Coordinates of C-alpha atoms in Angstrom, one line a residue:
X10 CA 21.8 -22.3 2.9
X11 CA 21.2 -19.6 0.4
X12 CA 22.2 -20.1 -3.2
X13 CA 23.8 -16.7 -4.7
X14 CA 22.4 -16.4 -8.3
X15 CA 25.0 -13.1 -8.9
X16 CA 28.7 -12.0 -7.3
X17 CA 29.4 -8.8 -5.9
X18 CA 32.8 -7.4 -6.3
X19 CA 34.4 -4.4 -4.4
X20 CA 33.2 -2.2 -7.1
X21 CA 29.6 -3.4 -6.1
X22 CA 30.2 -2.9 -2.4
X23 CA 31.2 0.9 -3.4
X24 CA 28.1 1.7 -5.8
X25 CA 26.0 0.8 -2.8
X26 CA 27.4 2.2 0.2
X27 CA 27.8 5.5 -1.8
X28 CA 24.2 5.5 -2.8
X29 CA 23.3 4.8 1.0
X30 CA 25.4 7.8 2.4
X31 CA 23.6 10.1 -0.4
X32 CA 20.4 9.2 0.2
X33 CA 20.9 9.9 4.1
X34 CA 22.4 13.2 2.9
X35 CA 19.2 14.0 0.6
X36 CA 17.0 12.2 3.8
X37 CA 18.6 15.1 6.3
X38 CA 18.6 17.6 3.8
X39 CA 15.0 16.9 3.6
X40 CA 13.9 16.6 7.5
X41 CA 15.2 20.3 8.2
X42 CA 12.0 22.1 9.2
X43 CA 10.6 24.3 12.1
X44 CA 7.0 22.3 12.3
X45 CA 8.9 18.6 12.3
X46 CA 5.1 17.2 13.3
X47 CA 3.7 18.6 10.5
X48 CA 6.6 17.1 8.5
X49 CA 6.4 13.4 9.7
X50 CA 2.6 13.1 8.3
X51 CA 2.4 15.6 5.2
X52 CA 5.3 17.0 5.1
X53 CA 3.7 20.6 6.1
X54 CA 1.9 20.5 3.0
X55 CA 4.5 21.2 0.7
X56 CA 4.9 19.0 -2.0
X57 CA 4.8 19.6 -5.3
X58 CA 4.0 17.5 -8.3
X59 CA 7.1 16.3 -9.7
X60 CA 7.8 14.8 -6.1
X61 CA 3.9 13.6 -5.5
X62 CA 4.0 11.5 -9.1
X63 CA 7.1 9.6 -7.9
X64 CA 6.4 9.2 -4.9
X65 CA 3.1 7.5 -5.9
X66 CA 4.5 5.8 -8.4
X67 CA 7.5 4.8 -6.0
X68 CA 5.2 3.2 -3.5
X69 CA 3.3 1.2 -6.2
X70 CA 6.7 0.0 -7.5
X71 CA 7.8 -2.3 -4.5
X72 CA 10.3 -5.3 -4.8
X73 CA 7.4 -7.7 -5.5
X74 CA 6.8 -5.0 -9.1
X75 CA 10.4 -6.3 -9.9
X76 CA 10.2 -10.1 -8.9
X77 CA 6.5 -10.8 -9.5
X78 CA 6.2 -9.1 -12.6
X79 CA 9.3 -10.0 -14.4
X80 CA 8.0 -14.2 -13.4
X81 CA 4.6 -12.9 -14.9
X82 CA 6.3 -11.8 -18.2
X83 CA 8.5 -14.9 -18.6
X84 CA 5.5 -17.4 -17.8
X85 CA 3.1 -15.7 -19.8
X86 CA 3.8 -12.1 -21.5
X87 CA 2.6 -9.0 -20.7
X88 CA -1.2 -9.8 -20.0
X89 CA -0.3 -8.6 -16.2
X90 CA 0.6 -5.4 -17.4
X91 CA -3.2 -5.0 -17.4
X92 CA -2.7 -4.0 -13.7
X93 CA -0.6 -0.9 -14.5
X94 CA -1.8 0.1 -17.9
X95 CA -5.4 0.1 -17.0
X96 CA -4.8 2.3 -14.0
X97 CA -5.1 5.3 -15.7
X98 CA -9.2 6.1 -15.6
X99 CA -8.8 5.5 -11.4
X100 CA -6.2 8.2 -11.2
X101 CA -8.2 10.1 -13.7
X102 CA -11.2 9.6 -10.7
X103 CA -8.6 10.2 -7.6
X104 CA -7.8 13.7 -9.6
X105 CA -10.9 15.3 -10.2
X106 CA -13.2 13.7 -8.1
X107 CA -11.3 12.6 -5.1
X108 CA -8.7 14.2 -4.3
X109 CA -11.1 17.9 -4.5
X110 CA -12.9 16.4 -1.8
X111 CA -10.3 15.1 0.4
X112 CA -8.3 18.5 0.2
X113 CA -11.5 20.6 0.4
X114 CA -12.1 19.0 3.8
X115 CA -8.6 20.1 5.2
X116 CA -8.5 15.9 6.4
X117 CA -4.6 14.6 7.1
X118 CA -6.4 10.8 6.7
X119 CA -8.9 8.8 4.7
X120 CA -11.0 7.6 7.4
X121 CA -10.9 11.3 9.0
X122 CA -12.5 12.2 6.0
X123 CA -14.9 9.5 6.1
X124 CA -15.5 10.9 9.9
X125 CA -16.3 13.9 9.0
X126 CA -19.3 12.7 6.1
X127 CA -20.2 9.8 8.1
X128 CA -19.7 10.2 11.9
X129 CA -16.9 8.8 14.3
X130 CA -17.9 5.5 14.0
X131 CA -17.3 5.3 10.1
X132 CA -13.8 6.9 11.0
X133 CA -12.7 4.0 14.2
X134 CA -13.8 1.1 11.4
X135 CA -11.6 2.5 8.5
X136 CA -9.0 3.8 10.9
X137 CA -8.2 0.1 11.8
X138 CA -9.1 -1.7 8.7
X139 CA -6.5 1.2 6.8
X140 CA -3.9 -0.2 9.6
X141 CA -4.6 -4.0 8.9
X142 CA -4.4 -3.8 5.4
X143 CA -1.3 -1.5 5.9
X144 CA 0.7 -4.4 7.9
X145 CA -0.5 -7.3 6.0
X146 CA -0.7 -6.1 2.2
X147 CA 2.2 -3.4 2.0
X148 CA 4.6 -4.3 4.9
X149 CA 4.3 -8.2 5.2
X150 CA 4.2 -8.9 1.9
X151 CA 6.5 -6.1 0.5
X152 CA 9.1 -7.3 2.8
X153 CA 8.9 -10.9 2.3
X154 CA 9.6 -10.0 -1.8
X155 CA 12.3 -8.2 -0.6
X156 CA 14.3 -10.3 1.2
X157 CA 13.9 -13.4 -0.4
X158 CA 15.2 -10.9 -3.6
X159 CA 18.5 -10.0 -0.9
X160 CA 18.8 -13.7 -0.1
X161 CA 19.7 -14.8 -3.3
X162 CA 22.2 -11.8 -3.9
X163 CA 24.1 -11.6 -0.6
X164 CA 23.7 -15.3 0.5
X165 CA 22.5 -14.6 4.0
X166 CA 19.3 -16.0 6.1
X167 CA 16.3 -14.8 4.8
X168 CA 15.4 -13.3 8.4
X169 CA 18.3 -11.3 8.6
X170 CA 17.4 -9.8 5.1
X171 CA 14.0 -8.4 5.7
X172 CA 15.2 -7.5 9.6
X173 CA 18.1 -5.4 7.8
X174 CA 15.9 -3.8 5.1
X175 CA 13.1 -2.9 7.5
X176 CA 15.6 -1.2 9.8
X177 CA 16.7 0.8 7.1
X178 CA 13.0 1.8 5.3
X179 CA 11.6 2.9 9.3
X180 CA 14.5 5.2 9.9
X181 CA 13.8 7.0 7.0
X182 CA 9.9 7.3 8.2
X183 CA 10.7 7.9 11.8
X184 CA 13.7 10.5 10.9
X185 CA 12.3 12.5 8.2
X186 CA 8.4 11.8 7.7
X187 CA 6.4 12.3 4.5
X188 CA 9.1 15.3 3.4
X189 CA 12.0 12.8 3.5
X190 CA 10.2 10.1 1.7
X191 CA 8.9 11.9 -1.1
X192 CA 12.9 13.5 -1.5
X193 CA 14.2 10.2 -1.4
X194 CA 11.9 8.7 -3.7
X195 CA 12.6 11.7 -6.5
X196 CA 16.1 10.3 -5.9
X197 CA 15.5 6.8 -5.9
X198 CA 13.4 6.7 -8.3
X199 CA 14.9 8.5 -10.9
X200 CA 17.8 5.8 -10.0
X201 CA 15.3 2.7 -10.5
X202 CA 14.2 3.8 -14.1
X203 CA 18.2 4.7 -15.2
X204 CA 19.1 1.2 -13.6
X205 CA 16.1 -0.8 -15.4
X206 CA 16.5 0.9 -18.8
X207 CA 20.0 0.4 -18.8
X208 CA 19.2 -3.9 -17.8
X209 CA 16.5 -3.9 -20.7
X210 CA 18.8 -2.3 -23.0
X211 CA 21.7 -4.4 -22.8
X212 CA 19.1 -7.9 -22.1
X213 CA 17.8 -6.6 -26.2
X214 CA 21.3 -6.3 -27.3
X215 CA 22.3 -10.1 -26.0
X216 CA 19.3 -11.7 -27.1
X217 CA 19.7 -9.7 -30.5
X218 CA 17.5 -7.0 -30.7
X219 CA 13.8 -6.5 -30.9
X220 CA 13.2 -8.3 -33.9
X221 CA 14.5 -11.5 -32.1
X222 CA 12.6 -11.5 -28.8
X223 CA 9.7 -11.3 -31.0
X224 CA 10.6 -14.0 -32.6
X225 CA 11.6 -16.1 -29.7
X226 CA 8.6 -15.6 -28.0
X227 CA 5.3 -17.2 -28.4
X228 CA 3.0 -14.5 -30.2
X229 CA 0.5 -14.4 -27.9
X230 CA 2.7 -13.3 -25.2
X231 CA 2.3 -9.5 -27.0
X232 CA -1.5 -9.9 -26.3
X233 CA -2.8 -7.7 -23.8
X234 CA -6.5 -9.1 -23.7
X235 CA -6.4 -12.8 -23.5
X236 CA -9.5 -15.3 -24.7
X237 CA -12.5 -16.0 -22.4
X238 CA -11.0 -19.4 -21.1
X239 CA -7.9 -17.6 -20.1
X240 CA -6.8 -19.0 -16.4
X241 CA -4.9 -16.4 -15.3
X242 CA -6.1 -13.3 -17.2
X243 CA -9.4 -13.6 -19.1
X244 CA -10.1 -9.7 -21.2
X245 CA -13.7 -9.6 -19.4
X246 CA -12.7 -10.5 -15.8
X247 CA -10.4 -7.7 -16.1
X248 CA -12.3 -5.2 -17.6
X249 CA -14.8 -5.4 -15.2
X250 CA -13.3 -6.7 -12.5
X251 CA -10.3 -4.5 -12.2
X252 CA -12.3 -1.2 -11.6
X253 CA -13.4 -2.6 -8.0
X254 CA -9.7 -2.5 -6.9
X255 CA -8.5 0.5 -9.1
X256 CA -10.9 2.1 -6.9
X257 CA -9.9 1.4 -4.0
X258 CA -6.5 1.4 -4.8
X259 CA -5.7 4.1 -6.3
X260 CA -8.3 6.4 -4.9
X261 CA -9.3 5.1 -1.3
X262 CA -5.8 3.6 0.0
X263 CA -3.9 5.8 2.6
X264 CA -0.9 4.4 1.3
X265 CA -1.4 5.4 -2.0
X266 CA -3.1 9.3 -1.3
X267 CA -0.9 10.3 1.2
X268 CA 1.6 12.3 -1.0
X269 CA -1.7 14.2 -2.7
X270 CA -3.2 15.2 0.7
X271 CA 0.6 16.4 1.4
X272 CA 0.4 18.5 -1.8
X273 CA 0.9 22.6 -1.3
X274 CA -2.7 23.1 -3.2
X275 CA -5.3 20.6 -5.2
X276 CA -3.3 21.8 -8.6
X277 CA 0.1 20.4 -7.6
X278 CA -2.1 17.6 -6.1
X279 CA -3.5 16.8 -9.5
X280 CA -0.6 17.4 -11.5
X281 CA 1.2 14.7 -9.6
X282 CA -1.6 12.3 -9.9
X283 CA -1.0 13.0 -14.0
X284 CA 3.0 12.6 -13.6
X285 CA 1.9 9.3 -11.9
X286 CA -0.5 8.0 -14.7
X287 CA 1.9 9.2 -17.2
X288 CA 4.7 6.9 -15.0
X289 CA 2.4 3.8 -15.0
X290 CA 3.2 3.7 -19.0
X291 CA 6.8 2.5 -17.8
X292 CA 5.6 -0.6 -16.0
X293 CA 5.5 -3.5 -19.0
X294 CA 8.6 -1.9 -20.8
X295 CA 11.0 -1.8 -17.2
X296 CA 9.5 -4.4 -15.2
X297 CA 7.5 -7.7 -17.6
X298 CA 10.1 -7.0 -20.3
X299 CA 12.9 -8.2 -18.5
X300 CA 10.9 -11.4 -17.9
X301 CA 10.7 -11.9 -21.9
X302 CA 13.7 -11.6 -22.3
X303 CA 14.9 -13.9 -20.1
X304 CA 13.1 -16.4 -21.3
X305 CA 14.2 -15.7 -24.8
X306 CA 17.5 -16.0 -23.1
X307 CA 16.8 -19.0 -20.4
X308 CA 14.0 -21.2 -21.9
X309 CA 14.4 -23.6 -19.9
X310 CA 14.8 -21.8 -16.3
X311 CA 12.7 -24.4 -13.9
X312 CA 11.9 -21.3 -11.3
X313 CA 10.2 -18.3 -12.8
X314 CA 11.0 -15.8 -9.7
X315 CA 14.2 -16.1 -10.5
X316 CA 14.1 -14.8 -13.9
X317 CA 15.2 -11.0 -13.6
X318 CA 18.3 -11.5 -11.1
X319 CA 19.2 -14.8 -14.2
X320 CA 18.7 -12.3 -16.7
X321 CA 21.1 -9.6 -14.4
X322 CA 23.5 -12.2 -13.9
X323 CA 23.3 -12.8 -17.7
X324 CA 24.0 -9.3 -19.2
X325 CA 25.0 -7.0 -16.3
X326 CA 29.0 -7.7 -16.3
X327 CA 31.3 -7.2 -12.6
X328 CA 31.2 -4.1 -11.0
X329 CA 27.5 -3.2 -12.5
X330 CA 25.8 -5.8 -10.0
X331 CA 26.0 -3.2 -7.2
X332 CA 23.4 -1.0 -9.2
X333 CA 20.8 -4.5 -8.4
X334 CA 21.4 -3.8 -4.9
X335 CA 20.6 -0.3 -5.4
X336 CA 17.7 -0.4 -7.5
X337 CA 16.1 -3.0 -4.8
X338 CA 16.8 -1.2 -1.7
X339 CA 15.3 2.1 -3.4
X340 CA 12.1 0.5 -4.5
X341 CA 11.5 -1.0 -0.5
X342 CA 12.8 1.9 0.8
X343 CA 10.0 3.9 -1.3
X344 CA 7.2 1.6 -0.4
X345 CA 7.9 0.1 3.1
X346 CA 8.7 3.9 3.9
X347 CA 5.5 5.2 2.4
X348 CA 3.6 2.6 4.5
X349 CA 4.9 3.1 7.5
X350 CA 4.2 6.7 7.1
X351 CA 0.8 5.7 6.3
X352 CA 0.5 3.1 9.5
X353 CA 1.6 5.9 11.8
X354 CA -0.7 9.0 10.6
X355 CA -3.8 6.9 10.7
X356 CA -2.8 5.7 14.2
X357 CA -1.8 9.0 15.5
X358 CA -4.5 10.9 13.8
X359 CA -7.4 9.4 13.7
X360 CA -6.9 7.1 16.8
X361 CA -5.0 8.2 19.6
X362 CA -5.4 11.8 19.0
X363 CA -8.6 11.8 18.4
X364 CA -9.8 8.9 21.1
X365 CA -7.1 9.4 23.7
X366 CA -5.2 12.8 23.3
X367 CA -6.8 15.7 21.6
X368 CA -4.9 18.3 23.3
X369 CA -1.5 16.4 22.7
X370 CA 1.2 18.8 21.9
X371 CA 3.1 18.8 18.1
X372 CA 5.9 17.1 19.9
X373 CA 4.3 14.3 21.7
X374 CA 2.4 13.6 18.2
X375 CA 5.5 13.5 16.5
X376 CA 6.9 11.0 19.3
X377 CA 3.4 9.1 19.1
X378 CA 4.1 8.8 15.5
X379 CA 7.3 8.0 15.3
X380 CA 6.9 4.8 18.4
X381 CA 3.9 3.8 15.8
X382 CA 6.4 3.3 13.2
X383 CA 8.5 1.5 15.5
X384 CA 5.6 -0.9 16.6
X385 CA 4.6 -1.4 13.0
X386 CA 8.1 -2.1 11.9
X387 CA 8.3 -4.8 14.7
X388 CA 5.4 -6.3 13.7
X389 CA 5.5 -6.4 10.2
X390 CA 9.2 -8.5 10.5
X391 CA 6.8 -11.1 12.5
X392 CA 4.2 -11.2 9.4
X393 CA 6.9 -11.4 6.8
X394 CA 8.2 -14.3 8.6
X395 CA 5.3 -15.9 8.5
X396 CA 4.5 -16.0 5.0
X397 CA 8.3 -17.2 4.7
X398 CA 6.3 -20.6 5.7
X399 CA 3.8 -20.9 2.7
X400 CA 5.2 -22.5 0.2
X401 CA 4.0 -22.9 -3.6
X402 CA 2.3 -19.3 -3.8
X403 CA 2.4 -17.4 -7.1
X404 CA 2.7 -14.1 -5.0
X405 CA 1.4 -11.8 -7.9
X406 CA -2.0 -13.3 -8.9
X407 CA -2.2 -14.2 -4.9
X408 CA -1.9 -10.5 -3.8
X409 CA -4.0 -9.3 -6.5
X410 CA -6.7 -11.6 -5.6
X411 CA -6.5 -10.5 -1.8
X412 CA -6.9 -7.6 -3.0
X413 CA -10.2 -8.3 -4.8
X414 CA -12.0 -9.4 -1.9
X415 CA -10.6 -6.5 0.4
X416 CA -11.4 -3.6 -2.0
X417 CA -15.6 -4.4 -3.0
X418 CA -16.8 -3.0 1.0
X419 CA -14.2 0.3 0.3
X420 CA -14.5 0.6 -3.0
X421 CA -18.3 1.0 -2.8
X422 CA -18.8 2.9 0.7
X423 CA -16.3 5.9 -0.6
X424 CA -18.0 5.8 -4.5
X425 CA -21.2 6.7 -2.4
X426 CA -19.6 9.1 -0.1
X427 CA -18.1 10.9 -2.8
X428 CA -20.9 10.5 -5.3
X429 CA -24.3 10.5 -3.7
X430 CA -25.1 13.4 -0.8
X431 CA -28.1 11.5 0.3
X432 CA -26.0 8.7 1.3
X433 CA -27.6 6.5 4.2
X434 CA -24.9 6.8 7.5
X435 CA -25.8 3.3 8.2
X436 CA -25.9 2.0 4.9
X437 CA -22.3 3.1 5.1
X438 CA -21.4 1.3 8.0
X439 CA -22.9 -1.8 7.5
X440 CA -21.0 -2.4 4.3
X441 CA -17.8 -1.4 5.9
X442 CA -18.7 -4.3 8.4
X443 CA -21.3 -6.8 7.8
X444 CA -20.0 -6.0 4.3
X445 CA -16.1 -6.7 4.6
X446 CA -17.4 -10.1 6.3
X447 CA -19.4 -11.1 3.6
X448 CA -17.0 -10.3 0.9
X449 CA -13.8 -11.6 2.9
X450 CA -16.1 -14.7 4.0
X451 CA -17.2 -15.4 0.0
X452 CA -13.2 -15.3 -0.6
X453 CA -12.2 -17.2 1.8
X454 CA -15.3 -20.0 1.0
X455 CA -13.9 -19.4 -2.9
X456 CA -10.5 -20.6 -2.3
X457 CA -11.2 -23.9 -0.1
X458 CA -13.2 -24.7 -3.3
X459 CA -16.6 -24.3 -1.9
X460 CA -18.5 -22.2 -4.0
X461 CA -18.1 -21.0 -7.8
X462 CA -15.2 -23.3 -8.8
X463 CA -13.9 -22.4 -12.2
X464 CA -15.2 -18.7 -11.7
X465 CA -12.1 -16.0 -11.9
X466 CA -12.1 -14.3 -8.9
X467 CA -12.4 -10.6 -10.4
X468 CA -16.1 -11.7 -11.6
X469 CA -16.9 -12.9 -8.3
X470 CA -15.2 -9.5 -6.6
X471 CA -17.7 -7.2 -9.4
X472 CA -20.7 -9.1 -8.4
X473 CA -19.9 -8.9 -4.7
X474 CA -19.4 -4.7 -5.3
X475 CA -22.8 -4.8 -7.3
X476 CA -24.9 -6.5 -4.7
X477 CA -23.0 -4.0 -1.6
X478 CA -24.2 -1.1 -4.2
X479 CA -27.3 -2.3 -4.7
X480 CA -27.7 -2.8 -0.6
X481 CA -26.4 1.1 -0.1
X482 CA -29.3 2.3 -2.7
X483 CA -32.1 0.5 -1.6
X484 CA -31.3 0.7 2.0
X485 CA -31.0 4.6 2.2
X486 CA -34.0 5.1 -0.3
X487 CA -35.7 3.0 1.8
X488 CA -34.2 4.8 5.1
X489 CA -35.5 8.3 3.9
X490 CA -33.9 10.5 6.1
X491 CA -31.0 13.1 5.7
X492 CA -27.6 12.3 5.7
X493 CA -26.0 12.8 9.3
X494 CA -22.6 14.0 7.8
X495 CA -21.5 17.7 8.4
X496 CA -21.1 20.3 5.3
X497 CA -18.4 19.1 3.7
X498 CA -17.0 21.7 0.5
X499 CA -15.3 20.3 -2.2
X500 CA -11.8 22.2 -3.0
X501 CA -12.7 25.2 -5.2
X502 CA -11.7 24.9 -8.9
X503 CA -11.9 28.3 -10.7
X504 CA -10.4 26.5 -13.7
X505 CA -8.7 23.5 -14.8
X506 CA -5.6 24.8 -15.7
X507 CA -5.1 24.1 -20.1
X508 CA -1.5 22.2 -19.5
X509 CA -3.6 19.3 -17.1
X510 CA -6.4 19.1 -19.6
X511 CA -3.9 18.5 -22.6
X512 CA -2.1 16.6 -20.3
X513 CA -4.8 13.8 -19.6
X514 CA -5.9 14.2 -23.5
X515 CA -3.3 12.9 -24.1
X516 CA -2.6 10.5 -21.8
X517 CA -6.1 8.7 -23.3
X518 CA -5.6 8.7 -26.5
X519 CA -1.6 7.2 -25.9
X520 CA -3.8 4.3 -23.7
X521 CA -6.3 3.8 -26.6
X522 CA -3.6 3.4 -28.7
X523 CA -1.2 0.9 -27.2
X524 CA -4.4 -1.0 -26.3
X525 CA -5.1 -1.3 -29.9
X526 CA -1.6 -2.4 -30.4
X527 CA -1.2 -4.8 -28.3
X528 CA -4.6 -6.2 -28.3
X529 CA -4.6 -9.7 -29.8
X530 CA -7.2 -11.2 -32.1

């Protein structure tokens, strides 16, 4: 039996069924189109860069942004906000290194770009491993945050929640595609920041202002850079040790590029990476603060996961809880969506079309795509299900240190790719194989307390990118012979328009700055 930790009243019931019958309306609106293949993977390459930023920034901000990261603030501050904040330089890279290249070489996937530099071979490896990480990482995971978030509010069986909300994320994917995702999410996420400014605002006023939660609060939980000894977040494990992910995150992840390779040209595509740096600003204030202040409010709250629905059920009064519902269901929707979008382009494109069915009409690839989303829908319900059984996890230093043995192979094969024309084809594939297994293998070793005990995993996941590095050099200076990838052109820049320059200008100096502010001595 579920325990409820807020009420819903009619007036709840009414918010959210009128937000669902919009965003079906916006969803329809949005699927219209004559080439409805070309809408289900990039949305006929039409979007512009108010929709790519949130939509990037939508598919980052997934139920476990709002659970994990509000525990994270109330245990400990807003040292995890080093994961958002210190984003910016790796969309700076996806923006004027990356994403030229991916839209210079016409590609509708990651690993088809990677096929075209490196050879079919390259393509099948990242082609699955982009699916894997897909179900595990962004469904399995996202889902489980979810529902266990839907348990507590509408007291029903944690199965049924993440069955429910799955159901309701695919149809979106299979009706609309990219297109109705990225309308949705201008939607829904315009909705998420209104809801979460409106929670912090009113969470200030009952605790007493700002003056108070500073007060209330241990000082060093205003320190962005924590000491050496640190457990969870020492200043030079992240500094160094962050890159390898941000990489590979923000730069290399299907999930996370889609929306650029869907942009109408490289400018809107780079715009919208801005908007999405500029967003990232958001994620202590809306998402760790409401963690402070519940511990300003709660001190002595035994389970930390609960903290933002405590602090809802502490300032939101009857009628308002509805908007909870909304906010949640609009930041799955935006993720799980985005995935399954994801999932289904890479299968479709780079495996059965290109393996099976090159000469597949637009509507069988739309009908491959959308039994893909199906299929990973299915599946992903079975994963989250699974991880219902672990017990004891603290989900948001768990997922970022998956993350930090996954990203060193991906992180260093595409650096090369993008970086280095010379680039040895099978110094390429080995790291993406005998690479992965070494880094996954040195993880898995790390955690059953085998090797490097007391070492923070982000050292261990620099020095494993550093040796894979070191192994693509030497091994293609010492291969010396050409590249086999075709001719690949970057996108042509005539000019950096002035608004993008000033744009990122200042985006760096507001990041120097807040670091300086919040930087503890």
């Amino acid at each position: 039996m579920n325990t409820t930790l807020v009420h819903l009243s009619t007036a709840d019931i009414i918010v959210f069924i009128t937000y669902i019958v919009v965003l079906v309306g916006i969803a329809v609106y949005a699927s219209v189109g004559k080439n409805k293949s070309g809408n289900l993977f990039l949305a006929n390459k039409s979007l512009g860069w108010f929709a790519i930023g949130l939509t990037m920034w939508g598919t980052n901000v997934g139920p476990s942004m709002l659970v994990a990261n509000a525990s994270s603030g109330f245990e400990g501050g807003i040292a995890a906000g080093n994961f958002s904040w210190y984003a910016f330089p790796f969309i700076l890279l996806l923006c004027f290194v990356f994403a030229p290249k991916y839209l210079g070489a016409s590609v509708s996937t990651l690993p088809e770009y990677m096929g075209k530099r490196f050879g079919q071979a390259t393509r099948n490896y990242i082609a699955w491993y982009t699916i894997a990480t897909i179900l595990i990482s962004w469904l399995a995971l996202t889902l489980f945050c979810g529902g266990v978030f839907m348990a507590q509010i509408l007291d029903f069986p944690l199965w049924a929640c993440i069955v429910i909300l799955v159901v309701v994320s695919a149809a979106f994917a299979i009706g609309g595609g990219l297109k109705a995702i990225a309308y949705t999410n201008v939607f829904q996420m315009l909705l998420l920041i209104g809801v979460s400014i409106l929670l912090v605002i009113m969470g200030l006023h009952k605790v007493g202002g700002i003056s108070q939660v500073v007060e209330k609060v241990p000082a060093d939980y205003w320190n962005l850079f924590r000491p050496l000894n640190d457990k969870d977040f020492p200043w030079l494990a992240i500094l160094v040790g962050y890159p390898i992910m941000g990489v590979w995150f923000w730069c290399t992840d299907q999930s996370m590029v889609q929306s650029v390779l869907g942009a109408r040209s490289l400018s809107e595509g780079q715009k919208g990476a801005n908007f999405c740096a500029w967003l990232k600003l958001l994620d202590i204030p809306l998402f760790i603060l409401p963690g402070i202040l519940c511990f300003c409010l709660l001190p002595d709250l035994q389970n930390s996961t609960d903290s933002y629905l405590q602090l809802v059920s502490n300032v939101f009064p009857s009628g308002l809880m509805g908007l909870v519902i909304v906010v949640m269901v609009a930041a799955l929707i935006s993720t799980v969506g985005s995935a399954l979008n994801s999932l289904s382009t890479v299968f479709t494109m780079d495996i059965y079309l290109k393996k099976y069915r090159p000469n597949a009409s637009q509507e069988e690839t739309r009908r491959i795509g959308q039994w893909v989303v199906v299929i990973g829908a299915v599946i992903s319900i079975f994963l989250a299900l699974i991880i219902t059984k672990i017990q004891g996890l603290s989900f948001f230093n768990i997922f970022q240190s998956v993350l930090g043995f996954i990203a060193p192979p991906m992180s260093a094969a595409f650096l090369f790719a993008a970086l280095w024309k010379k680039t040895s084809t099978k110094a390429v594939n080995l790291t993406l194989t005998a690479g992965t297994v070494f880094s996954i293998g040195l993880g898995i070793m790390y955690y059953c307390g085998l090797i490097f005990n007391g070492l923070h995993y982000l050292f261990l996941s620099c020095g494993i990118f550093i040796v894979l590095c070191f192994f693509i050099w030497l091994f293609t200076i010492a291969e010396n012979r050409p590249s086999e990838s075709t001719s690949l052109q970057d996108a042509r820049i005539m000019k950096v328009t002035p608004g993008l320059k000033i744009a990122w200008g200042l985006l760096i100096i507001c990041m120097i700055a807040v670091y300086m502010f919040f930087n503890g001595h």
